[in-house]
CSV table of C-alpha atoms in Angstrom, one decimal:
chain,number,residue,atom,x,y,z
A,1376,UNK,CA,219.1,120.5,-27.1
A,1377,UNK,CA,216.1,121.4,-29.2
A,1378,UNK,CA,214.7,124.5,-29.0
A,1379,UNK,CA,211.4,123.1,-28.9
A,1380,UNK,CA,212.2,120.6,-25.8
A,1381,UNK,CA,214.4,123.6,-24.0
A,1382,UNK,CA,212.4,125.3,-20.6
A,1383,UNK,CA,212.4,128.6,-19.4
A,1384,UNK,CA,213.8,129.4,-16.2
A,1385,UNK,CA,209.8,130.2,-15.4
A,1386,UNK,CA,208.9,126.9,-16.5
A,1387,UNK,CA,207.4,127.1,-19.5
A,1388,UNK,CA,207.8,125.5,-22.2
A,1389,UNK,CA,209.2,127.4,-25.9
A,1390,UNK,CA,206.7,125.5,-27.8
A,1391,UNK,CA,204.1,126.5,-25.2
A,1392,UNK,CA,204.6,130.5,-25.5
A,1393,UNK,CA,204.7,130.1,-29.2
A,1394,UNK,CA,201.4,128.0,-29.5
A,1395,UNK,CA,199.3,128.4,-26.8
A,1396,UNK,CA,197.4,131.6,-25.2
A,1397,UNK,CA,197.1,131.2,-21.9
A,1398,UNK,CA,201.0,130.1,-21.6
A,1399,UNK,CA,200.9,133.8,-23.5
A,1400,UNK,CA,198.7,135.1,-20.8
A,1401,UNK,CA,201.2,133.6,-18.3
A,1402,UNK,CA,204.2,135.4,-19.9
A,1403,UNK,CA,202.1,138.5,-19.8
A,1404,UNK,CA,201.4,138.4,-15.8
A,1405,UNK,CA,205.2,137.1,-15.0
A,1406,UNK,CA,206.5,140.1,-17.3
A,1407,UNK,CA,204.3,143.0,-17.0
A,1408,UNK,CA,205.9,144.8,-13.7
A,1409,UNK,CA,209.2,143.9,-15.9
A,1410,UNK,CA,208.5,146.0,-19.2
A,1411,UNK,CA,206.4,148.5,-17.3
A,1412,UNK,CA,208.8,149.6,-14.8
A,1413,UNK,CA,211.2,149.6,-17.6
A,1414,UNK,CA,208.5,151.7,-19.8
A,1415,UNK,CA,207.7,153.8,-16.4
A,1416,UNK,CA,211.5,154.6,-16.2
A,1417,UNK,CA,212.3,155.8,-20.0
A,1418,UNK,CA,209.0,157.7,-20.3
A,1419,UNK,CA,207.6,158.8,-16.9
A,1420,UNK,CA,204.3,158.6,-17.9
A,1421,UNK,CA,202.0,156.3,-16.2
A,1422,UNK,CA,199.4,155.8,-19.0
A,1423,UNK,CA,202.0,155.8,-21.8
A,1424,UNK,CA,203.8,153.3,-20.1
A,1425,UNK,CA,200.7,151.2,-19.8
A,1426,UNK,CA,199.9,151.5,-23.2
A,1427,UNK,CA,203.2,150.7,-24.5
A,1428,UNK,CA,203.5,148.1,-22.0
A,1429,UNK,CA,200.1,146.6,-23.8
A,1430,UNK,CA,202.0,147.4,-27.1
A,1431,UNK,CA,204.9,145.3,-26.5
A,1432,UNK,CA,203.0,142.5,-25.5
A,1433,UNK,CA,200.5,142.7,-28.4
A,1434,UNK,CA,203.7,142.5,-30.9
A,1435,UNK,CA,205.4,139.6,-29.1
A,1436,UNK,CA,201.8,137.2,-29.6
A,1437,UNK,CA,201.9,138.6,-33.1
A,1438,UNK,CA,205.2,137.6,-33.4
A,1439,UNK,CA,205.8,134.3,-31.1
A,1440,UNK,CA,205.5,132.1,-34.1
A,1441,UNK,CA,209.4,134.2,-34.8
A,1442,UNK,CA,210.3,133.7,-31.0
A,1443,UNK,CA,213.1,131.0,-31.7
A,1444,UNK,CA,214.1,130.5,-27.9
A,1445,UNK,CA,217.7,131.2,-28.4
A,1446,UNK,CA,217.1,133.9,-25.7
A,1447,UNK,CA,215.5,133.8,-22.8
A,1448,UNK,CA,211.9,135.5,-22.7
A,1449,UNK,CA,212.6,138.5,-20.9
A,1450,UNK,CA,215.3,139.4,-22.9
A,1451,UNK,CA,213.0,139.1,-26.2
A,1452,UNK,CA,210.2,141.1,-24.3
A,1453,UNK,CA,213.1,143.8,-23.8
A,1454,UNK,CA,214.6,143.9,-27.4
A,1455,UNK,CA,210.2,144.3,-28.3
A,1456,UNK,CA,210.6,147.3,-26.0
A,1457,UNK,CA,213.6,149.4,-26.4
A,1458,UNK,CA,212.6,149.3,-30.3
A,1459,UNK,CA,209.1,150.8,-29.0
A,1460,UNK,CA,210.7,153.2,-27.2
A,1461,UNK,CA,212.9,154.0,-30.2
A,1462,UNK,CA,210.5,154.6,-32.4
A,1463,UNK,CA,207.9,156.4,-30.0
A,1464,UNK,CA,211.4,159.0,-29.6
A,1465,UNK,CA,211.2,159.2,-33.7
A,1466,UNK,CA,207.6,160.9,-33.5
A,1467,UNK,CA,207.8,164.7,-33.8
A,1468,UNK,CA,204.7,165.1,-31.8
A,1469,UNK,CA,206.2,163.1,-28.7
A,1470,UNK,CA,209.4,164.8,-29.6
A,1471,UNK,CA,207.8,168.4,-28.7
A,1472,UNK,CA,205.7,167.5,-25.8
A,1473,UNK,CA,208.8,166.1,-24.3
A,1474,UNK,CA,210.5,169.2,-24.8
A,1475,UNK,CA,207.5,170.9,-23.1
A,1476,UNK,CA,207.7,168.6,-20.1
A,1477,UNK,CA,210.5,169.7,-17.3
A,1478,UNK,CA,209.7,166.4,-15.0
A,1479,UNK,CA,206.4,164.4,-15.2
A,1480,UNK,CA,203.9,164.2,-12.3
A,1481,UNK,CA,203.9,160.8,-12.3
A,1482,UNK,CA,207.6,160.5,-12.1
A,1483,UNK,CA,207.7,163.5,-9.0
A,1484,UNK,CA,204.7,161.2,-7.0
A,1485,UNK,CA,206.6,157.9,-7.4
A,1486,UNK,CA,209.6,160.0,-5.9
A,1487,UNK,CA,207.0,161.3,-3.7
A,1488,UNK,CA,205.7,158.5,-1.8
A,1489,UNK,CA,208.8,157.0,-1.3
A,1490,UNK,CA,209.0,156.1,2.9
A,1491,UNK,CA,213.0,156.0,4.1
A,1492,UNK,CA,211.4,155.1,8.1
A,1493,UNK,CA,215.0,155.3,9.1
A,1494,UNK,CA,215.7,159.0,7.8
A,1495,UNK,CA,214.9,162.3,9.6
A,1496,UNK,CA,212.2,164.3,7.5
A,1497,UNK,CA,214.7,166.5,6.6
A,1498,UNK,CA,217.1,163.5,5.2
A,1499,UNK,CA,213.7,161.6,3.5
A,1500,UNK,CA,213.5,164.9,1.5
A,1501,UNK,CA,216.7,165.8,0.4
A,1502,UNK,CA,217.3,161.9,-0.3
A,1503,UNK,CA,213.9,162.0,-3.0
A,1504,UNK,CA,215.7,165.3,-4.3
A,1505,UNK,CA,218.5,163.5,-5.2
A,1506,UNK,CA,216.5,160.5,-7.0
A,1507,UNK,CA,214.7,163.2,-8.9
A,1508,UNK,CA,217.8,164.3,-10.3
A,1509,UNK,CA,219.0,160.9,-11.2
A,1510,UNK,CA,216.0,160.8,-12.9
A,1511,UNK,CA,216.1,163.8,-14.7
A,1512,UNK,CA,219.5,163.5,-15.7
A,1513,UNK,CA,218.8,159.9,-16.8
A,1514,UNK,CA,215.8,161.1,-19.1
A,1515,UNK,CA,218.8,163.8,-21.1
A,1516,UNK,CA,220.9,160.7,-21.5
A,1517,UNK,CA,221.3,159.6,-25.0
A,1518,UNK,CA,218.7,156.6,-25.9
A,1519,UNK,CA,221.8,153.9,-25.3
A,1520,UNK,CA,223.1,155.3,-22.3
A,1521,UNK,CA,219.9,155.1,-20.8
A,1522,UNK,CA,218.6,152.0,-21.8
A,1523,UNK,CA,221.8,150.0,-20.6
A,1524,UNK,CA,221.6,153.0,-17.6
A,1525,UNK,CA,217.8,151.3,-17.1
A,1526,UNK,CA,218.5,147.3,-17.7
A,1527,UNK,CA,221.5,147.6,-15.4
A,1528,UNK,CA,220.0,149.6,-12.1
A,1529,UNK,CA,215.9,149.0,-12.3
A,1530,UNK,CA,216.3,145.8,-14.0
A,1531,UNK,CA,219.7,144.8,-12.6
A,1532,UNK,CA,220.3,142.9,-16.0
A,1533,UNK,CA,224.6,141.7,-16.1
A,1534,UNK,CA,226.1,143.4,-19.0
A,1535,UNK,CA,225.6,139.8,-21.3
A,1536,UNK,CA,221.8,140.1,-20.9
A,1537,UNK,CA,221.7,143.9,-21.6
A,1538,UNK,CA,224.6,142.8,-24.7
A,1539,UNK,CA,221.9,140.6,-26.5
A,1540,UNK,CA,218.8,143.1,-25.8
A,1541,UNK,CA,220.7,145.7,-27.3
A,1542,UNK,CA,222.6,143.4,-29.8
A,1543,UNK,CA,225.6,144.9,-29.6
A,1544,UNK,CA,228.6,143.8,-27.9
A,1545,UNK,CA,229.6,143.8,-23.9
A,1546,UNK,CA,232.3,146.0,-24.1
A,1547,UNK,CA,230.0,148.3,-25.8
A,1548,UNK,CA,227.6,148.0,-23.2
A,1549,UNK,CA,230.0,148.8,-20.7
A,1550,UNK,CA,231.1,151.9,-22.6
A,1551,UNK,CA,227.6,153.6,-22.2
A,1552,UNK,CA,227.2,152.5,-18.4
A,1553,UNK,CA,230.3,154.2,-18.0
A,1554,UNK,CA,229.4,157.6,-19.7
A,1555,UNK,CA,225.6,157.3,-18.0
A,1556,UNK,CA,227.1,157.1,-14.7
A,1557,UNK,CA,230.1,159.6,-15.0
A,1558,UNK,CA,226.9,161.6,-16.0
A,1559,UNK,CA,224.8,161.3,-13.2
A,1560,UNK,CA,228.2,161.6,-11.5
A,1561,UNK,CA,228.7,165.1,-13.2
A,1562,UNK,CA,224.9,166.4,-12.5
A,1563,UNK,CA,224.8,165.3,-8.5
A,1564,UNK,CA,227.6,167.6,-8.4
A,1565,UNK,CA,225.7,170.5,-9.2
A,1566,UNK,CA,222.9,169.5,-7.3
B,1451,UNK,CA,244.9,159.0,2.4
B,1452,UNK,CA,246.4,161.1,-0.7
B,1453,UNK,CA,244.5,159.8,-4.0
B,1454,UNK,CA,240.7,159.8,-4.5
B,1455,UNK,CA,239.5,156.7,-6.4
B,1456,UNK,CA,239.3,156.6,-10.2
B,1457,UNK,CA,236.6,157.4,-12.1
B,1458,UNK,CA,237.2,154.0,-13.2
B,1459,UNK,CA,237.5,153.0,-9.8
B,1460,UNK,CA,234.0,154.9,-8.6
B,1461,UNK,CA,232.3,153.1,-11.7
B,1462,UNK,CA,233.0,150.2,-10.6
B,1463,UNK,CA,232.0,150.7,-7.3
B,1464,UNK,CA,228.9,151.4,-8.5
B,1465,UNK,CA,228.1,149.6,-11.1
B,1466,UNK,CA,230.4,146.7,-10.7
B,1467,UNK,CA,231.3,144.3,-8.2
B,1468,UNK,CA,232.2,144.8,-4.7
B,1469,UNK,CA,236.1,145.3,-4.5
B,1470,UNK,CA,237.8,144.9,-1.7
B,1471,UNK,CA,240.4,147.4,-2.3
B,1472,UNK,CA,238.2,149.7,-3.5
B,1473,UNK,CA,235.8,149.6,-0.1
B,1474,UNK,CA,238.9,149.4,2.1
B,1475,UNK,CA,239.4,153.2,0.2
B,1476,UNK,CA,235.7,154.3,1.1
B,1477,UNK,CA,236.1,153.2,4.4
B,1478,UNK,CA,239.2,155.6,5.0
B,1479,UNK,CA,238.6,158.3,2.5
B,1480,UNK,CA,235.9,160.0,4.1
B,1481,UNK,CA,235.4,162.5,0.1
B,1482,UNK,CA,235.2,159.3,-2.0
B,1483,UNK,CA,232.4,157.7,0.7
B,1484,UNK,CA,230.3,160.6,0.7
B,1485,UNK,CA,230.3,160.8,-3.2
B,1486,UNK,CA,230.2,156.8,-3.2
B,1487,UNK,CA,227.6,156.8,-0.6
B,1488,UNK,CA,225.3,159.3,-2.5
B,1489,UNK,CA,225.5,157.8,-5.9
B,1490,UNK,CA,224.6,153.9,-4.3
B,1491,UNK,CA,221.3,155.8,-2.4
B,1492,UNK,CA,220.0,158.0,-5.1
B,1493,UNK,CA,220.4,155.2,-8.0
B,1494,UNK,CA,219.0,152.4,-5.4
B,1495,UNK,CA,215.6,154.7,-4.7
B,1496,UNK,CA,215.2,155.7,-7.9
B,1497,UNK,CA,215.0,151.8,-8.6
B,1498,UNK,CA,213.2,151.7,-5.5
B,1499,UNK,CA,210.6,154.3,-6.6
B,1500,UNK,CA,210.1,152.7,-10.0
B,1501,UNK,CA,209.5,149.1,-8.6
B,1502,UNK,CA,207.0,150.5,-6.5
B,1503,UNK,CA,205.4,152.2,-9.0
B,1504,UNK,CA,205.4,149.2,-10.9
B,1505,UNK,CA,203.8,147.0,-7.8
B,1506,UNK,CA,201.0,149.8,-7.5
B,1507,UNK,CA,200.5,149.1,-11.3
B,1508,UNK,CA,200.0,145.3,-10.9
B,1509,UNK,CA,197.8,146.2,-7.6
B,1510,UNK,CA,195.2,148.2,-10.0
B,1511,UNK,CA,195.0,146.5,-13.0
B,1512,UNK,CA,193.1,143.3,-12.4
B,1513,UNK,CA,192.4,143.7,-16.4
B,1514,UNK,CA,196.0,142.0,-17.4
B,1515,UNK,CA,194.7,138.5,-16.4
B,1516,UNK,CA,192.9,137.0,-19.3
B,1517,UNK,CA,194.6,140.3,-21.4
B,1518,UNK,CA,195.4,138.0,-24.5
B,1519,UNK,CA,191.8,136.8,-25.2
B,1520,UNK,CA,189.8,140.0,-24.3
B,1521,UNK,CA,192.7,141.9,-26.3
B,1522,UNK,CA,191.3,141.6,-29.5
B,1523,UNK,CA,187.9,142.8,-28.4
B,1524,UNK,CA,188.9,145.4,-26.3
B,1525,UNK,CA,190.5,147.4,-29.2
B,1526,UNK,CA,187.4,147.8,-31.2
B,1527,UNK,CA,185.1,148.1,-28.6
B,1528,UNK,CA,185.5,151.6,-27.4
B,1529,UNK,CA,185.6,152.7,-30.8
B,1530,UNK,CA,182.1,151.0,-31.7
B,1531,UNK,CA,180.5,152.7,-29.1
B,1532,UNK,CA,181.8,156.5,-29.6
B,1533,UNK,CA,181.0,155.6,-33.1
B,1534,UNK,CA,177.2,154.4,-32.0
B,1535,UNK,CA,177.0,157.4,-29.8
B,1536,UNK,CA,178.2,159.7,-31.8
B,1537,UNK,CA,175.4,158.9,-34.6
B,1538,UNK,CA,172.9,158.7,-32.2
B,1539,UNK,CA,173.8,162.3,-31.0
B,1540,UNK,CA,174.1,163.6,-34.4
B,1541,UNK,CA,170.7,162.1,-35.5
B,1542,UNK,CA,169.0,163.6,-32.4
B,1543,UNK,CA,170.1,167.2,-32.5
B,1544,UNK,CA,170.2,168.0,-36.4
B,1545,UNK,CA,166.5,168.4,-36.5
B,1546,UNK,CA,166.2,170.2,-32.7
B,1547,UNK,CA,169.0,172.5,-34.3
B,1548,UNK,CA,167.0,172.6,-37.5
B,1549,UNK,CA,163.6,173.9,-35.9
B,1550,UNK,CA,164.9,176.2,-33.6
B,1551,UNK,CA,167.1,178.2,-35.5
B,1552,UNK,CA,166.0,179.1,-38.8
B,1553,UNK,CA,168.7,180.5,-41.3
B,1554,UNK,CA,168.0,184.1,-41.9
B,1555,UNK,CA,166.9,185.1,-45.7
B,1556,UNK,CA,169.6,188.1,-45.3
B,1557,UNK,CA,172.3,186.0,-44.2
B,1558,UNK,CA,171.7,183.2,-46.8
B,1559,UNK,CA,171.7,186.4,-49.4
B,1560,UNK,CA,175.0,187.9,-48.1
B,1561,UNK,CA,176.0,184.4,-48.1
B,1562,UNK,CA,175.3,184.1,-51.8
B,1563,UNK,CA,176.9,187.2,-53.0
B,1564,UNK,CA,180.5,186.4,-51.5
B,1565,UNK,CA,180.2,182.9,-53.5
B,1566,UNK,CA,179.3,184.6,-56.4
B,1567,UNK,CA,182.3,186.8,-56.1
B,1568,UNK,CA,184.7,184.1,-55.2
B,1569,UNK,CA,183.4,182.1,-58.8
B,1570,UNK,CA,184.2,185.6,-60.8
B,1571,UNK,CA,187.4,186.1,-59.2
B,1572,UNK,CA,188.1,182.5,-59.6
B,1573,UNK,CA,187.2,182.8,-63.5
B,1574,UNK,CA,189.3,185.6,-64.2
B,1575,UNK,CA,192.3,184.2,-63.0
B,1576,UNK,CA,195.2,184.5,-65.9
B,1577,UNK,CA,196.9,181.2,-64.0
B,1578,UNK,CA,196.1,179.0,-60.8
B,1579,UNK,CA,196.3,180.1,-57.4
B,1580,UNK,CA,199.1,178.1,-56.6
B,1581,UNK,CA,201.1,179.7,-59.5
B,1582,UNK,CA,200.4,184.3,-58.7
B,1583,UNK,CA,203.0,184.4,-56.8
B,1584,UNK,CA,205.0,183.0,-59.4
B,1585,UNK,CA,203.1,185.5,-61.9
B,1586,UNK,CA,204.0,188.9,-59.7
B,1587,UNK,CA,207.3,187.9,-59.7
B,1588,UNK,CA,208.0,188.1,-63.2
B,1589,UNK,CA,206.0,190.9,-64.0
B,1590,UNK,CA,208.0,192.4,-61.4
B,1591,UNK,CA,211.4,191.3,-63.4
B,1592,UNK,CA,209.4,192.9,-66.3
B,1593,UNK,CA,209.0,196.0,-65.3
């Protein structure tokens, strides 16, 4: 098949996303909660993630003429991401506020607000302190670990998808998941 | 039951697919459920919390539909107008600031004398700035 005849899942046409804006503006309202929870979850910062989430969509309409449709368009969108995310960790200044930051408000109110209807109060709150820690044990995690940690359990991307937004290999991929979760494993224990 | 599951085996069970073996295990072992049990719940809210969050998101942020025309606009926009304003601002207050504080003659004399200094010091430098420490040094070796 031709790239330029092959249709997305969403149902829109390659040629479309590459040529035409409001396809573009389509892509950016199917795929926004995508790359923001994904943004949400590596940074815990609301407005950062919003930013970068703007970011990552201002590169991929810079860039759709390069958008060859061998991939689907999440999966470019992701690759767009995880190299923003790579190269936000590379700034020194981002590198010592991080440092400085123990757990993000943001992240502790998403944990927050969290209703378990089904839990005793008592339960409901020892359940979010145990999300918090995945989360904080998650944000130590090398930059690979948690990325394929992210794309496999927020995004709940198979190890292929995650593969070719890494572009690396799927036993690779399943190496990482591995050590991410015998590292959560390791850090509940103490908890 | 005498042997826990894997790590292998607890990977799988959360990250993998459903085995059968493996949940016939949880369902006896009552160590490997609780540890299974915990994992699956904290790992499911925490994707729970973070698709919420992301819903909220979409909720308050009518401004994504139409993003890729307004975008270009919106980048310079905010800028013009702190720029604007900023001008504005500056152009009001020089002259207030001007009148209502006169520099004193003492102060603009005091002023003068430290410059003056700075230029003779500056003059009678034997080498740049950059390079005295350099200089002490190997006078210091000298003597």
């Amino acid at each position: 098949m031709e790239p330029s005849a092959s249709v997305e899942p969403i149902g829109i046409p390659l040629e479309d996303v590459r040529t035409n804006i409001r396809d573009f503006d389509r892509i950016v309202h199917l795929y926004w909660p995508s790359l923001f929870r994904y943004l949400f979850a590596s940074l815990r910062d609301r407005d950062a993630a919003e930013n970068l989430t703007q970011e990552c969509f201002l590169r991929a309409y810079q860039n759709r003429e390069r958008f060859r449709g061998e991939a689907p368009v999440k999966t470019w969108l992701m690759k767009i991401a995880v190299n923003l995310i790579r190269d936000r960790a590379r700034n020194r200044r981002i590198q010592f506020w991080n440092r400085t930051q123990v757990f993000s408000v943001d992240a502790y109110e998403a944990v927050d607000r969290l209703v378990h209807p089904e839990r005793t109060p008592e339960a409901q709150a020892l359940l979010n302190e145990q999300i918090k820690a995945v989360w904080g044990i998650t944000d130590r995690l090398p930059d690979r670990q948690r990325a394929v940690f992210l794309l496999r359990f927020v995004e709940e991307m198979d190890l292929a998808e995650i593969a070719e937004v890494l572009g690396t290999t799927e036993g690779t991929v399943k190496k990482h998941l591995f050590r991410a979760v015998q590292a959560i494993r390791n850090g509940m224990r103490t908890k | 039951m005498n042997e826990h599951l894997s790590s292998e085996r607890i990977f799988e069970a959360i990250a993998g697919r459903r085995n059968a073996e493996v949940e016939k295990h949880l369902h006896a072992c009552a160590a490997c459920n609780e540890e299974v049990g915990r994992l699956r719940r904290s790992i499911a809210g925490f994707s729970q919390a973070i698709h919420e969050e992301a819903e909220r998101d979409r909720a308050s942020a009518p401004r994504q539909i139409g993003w890729a025309e307004q975008r270009p606009q919106s980048r310079l926009r905010p800028f013009t107008w702190i720029l604007a304003a900023a001008v504005i601002a500056t152009a009001v207050a020089l002259p207030v600031y001007d009148k209502s504080q006169p520099p004193p003659q003492e102060a603009i004399g005091e002023a003068d004398a430290g410059l003056l200094e700075e230029v003779d010091a500056h003059l009678s430098r034997e080498v740049p700035a950059s390079l005295e420490s350099l200089l002490e040094l190997m006078q210091e070796d000298k003597e």
